[in-house]
């Protein structure tokens, strides 16, 4: 995931050449720090609470990215409410809104806005529902597929926000940045709750995470 973020930095350098890109740089640095901290926390928990700083990228992949189960595997304490499943489809709602109300800045940018919308509707939403609601306590490759898509899609969202920065008002940009930051915070809290086998905390924070596309 850290390697993906480094790739994102290169992409941003090529996309944002305007002076206002300084605003985007601060967002990217914050996102890099948050993602690195989150990933390190996951690795510490997976390794039994010891962090030596010697984790390799392959260890990151094997201990988190390609896992086929969650911390609630075979748990009898996790009972997901119906609205948890409904909110998994928020990605589809967000994608549909993107298709129907394409903002003006996309006409001045090469960002693949409609492609991202289609990915949210046709892939991200069904995978989220299958992994988070239907298979949360099961051992299945759906969890792997969900993570493999969710990571680049979140980075894709960051690229979208950074790309729009020269074309929108400062207030609009600040609103998007604060929304992304809040979403990342909710995701990290839901991951922490899952690590602690806190079912109620996981349901609350993961629901908050899924409200971001709305």
PDB file of N, CA, C and O in Angstrom, residues 72 75-81 84 190 193-207:
ATOM      1  N   UNK A  72     -13.540 -11.137  12.490  1.00  0.00           N
ATOM      2  CA  UNK A  72     -14.821 -11.690  12.943  1.00  0.00           C
ATOM      3  C   UNK A  72     -15.076 -13.065  12.337  1.00  0.00           C
ATOM      4  O   UNK A  72     -16.211 -13.530  12.327  1.00  0.00           O
ATOM      5  N   UNK A  75     -17.257 -15.691  14.056  1.00  0.00           N
ATOM      6  CA  UNK A  75     -17.750 -15.052  15.271  1.00  0.00           C
ATOM      7  C   UNK A  75     -19.267 -15.188  15.381  1.00  0.00           C
ATOM      8  O   UNK A  75     -19.994 -15.026  14.400  1.00  0.00           O
ATOM      9  N   UNK A  76     -19.721 -15.490  16.596  1.00  0.00           N
ATOM     10  CA  UNK A  76     -21.160 -15.568  16.849  1.00  0.00           C
ATOM     11  C   UNK A  76     -21.692 -14.285  17.476  1.00  0.00           C
ATOM     12  O   UNK A  76     -22.881 -14.137  17.689  1.00  0.00           O
ATOM     13  N   UNK A  77     -20.759 -13.361  17.778  1.00  0.00           N
ATOM     14  CA  UNK A  77     -21.155 -12.105  18.418  1.00  0.00           C
ATOM     15  C   UNK A  77     -21.572 -11.039  17.410  1.00  0.00           C
ATOM     16  O   UNK A  77     -22.267 -10.089  17.765  1.00  0.00           O
ATOM     17  N   UNK A  78     -21.154 -11.221  16.165  1.00  0.00           N
ATOM     18  CA  UNK A  78     -21.439 -10.202  15.150  1.00  0.00           C
ATOM     19  C   UNK A  78     -22.776 -10.481  14.475  1.00  0.00           C
ATOM     20  O   UNK A  78     -22.928 -11.442  13.724  1.00  0.00           O
ATOM     21  N   UNK A  79     -23.749  -9.624  14.753  1.00  0.00           N
ATOM     22  CA  UNK A  79     -25.053  -9.700  14.095  1.00  0.00           C
ATOM     23  C   UNK A  79     -25.267  -8.378  13.375  1.00  0.00           C
ATOM     24  O   UNK A  79     -25.546  -7.353  13.997  1.00  0.00           O
ATOM     25  N   UNK A  80     -25.133  -8.403  12.075  1.00  0.00           N
ATOM     26  CA  UNK A  80     -25.211  -7.168  11.294  1.00  0.00           C
ATOM     27  C   UNK A  80     -26.667  -6.782  11.031  1.00  0.00           C
ATOM     28  O   UNK A  80     -27.453  -7.600  10.551  1.00  0.00           O
ATOM     29  N   UNK A  81     -27.040  -5.548  11.333  1.00  0.00           N
ATOM     30  CA  UNK A  81     -28.415  -5.088  11.072  1.00  0.00           C
ATOM     31  C   UNK A  81     -28.649  -4.899   9.576  1.00  0.00           C
ATOM     32  O   UNK A  81     -27.710  -4.775   8.788  1.00  0.00           O
ATOM     33  N   UNK A  84     -26.962  -2.048   7.692  1.00  0.00           N
ATOM     34  CA  UNK A  84     -25.540  -2.200   7.396  1.00  0.00           C
ATOM     35  C   UNK A  84     -25.378  -2.672   5.953  1.00  0.00           C
ATOM     36  O   UNK A  84     -24.516  -2.177   5.213  1.00  0.00           O
ATOM     37  N   UNK A 190     -13.136   1.806  12.601  1.00  0.00           N
ATOM     38  CA  UNK A 190     -13.833   0.534  12.374  1.00  0.00           C
ATOM     39  C   UNK A 190     -12.831  -0.614  12.362  1.00  0.00           C
ATOM     40  O   UNK A 190     -13.115  -1.713  12.844  1.00  0.00           O
ATOM     41  N   UNK A 193     -11.916  -1.319  15.931  1.00  0.00           N
ATOM     42  CA  UNK A 193     -13.000  -2.049  16.594  1.00  0.00           C
ATOM     43  C   UNK A 193     -12.997  -3.518  16.170  1.00  0.00           C
ATOM     44  O   UNK A 193     -13.230  -4.419  16.979  1.00  0.00           O
ATOM     45  N   UNK A 194     -12.713  -3.757  14.894  1.00  0.00           N
ATOM     46  CA  UNK A 194     -12.662  -5.135  14.402  1.00  0.00           C
ATOM     47  C   UNK A 194     -11.499  -5.887  15.035  1.00  0.00           C
ATOM     48  O   UNK A 194     -11.650  -7.048  15.436  1.00  0.00           O
ATOM     49  N   UNK A 195     -10.346  -5.227  15.160  1.00  0.00           N
ATOM     50  CA  UNK A 195      -9.184  -5.858  15.799  1.00  0.00           C
ATOM     51  C   UNK A 195      -9.483  -6.229  17.249  1.00  0.00           C
ATOM     52  O   UNK A 195      -8.979  -7.224  17.768  1.00  0.00           O
ATOM     53  N   UNK A 196     -10.313  -5.404  17.907  1.00  0.00           N
ATOM     54  CA  UNK A 196     -10.667  -5.638  19.311  1.00  0.00           C
ATOM     55  C   UNK A 196     -11.917  -6.499  19.470  1.00  0.00           C
ATOM     56  O   UNK A 196     -12.410  -6.673  20.584  1.00  0.00           O
ATOM     57  N   UNK A 197     -12.433  -6.996  18.345  1.00  0.00           N
ATOM     58  CA  UNK A 197     -13.654  -7.810  18.348  1.00  0.00           C
ATOM     59  C   UNK A 197     -14.834  -7.068  18.991  1.00  0.00           C
ATOM     60  O   UNK A 197     -15.657  -7.662  19.686  1.00  0.00           O
ATOM     61  N   UNK A 198     -14.865  -5.772  18.770  1.00  0.00           N
ATOM     62  CA  UNK A 198     -15.945  -4.917  19.263  1.00  0.00           C
ATOM     63  C   UNK A 198     -17.008  -4.819  18.175  1.00  0.00           C
ATOM     64  O   UNK A 198     -16.922  -3.973  17.279  1.00  0.00           O
ATOM     65  N   UNK A 199     -18.013  -5.677  18.246  1.00  0.00           N
ATOM     66  CA  UNK A 199     -19.017  -5.758  17.186  1.00  0.00           C
ATOM     67  C   UNK A 199     -19.802  -4.459  17.036  1.00  0.00           C
ATOM     68  O   UNK A 199     -19.989  -3.962  15.920  1.00  0.00           O
ATOM     69  N   UNK A 200     -20.263  -3.914  18.147  1.00  0.00           N
ATOM     70  CA  UNK A 200     -21.061  -2.685  18.085  1.00  0.00           C
ATOM     71  C   UNK A 200     -20.244  -1.507  17.551  1.00  0.00           C
ATOM     72  O   UNK A 200     -20.739  -0.708  16.751  1.00  0.00           O
ATOM     73  N   UNK A 201     -18.995  -1.409  18.014  1.00  0.00           N
ATOM     74  CA  UNK A 201     -18.129  -0.344  17.525  1.00  0.00           C
ATOM     75  C   UNK A 201     -17.844  -0.485  16.042  1.00  0.00           C
ATOM     76  O   UNK A 201     -17.835   0.504  15.298  1.00  0.00           O
ATOM     77  N   UNK A 202     -17.627  -1.722  15.600  1.00  0.00           N
ATOM     78  CA  UNK A 202     -17.371  -1.958  14.182  1.00  0.00           C
ATOM     79  C   UNK A 202     -18.573  -1.557  13.330  1.00  0.00           C
ATOM     80  O   UNK A 202     -18.425  -0.892  12.302  1.00  0.00           O
ATOM     81  N   UNK A 203     -19.763  -1.962  13.760  1.00  0.00           N
ATOM     82  CA  UNK A 203     -20.979  -1.640  13.003  1.00  0.00           C
ATOM     83  C   UNK A 203     -21.151  -0.130  12.887  1.00  0.00           C
ATOM     84  O   UNK A 203     -21.439   0.408  11.808  1.00  0.00           O
ATOM     85  N   UNK A 204     -20.958   0.578  14.001  1.00  0.00           N
ATOM     86  CA  UNK A 204     -21.142   2.037  13.987  1.00  0.00           C
ATOM     87  C   UNK A 204     -20.138   2.719  13.063  1.00  0.00           C
ATOM     88  O   UNK A 204     -20.523   3.492  12.177  1.00  0.00           O
ATOM     89  N   UNK A 205     -18.846   2.433  13.262  1.00  0.00           N
ATOM     90  CA  UNK A 205     -17.809   3.142  12.507  1.00  0.00           C
ATOM     91  C   UNK A 205     -17.774   2.718  11.043  1.00  0.00           C
ATOM     92  O   UNK A 205     -17.495   3.551  10.164  1.00  0.00           O
ATOM     93  N   UNK A 206     -18.084   1.468  10.759  1.00  0.00           N
ATOM     94  CA  UNK A 206     -18.080   1.043   9.356  1.00  0.00           C
ATOM     95  C   UNK A 206     -19.286   1.624   8.615  1.00  0.00           C
ATOM     96  O   UNK A 206     -19.192   1.918   7.422  1.00  0.00           O
ATOM     97  N   UNK A 207     -20.383   1.778   9.321  1.00  0.00           N
ATOM     98  CA  UNK A 207     -21.529   2.465   8.718  1.00  0.00           C
ATOM     99  C   UNK A 207     -21.165   3.913   8.394  1.00  0.00           C
ATOM    100  O   UNK A 207     -21.534   4.439   7.332  1.00  0.00           O
TER     101      UNK A 207
END
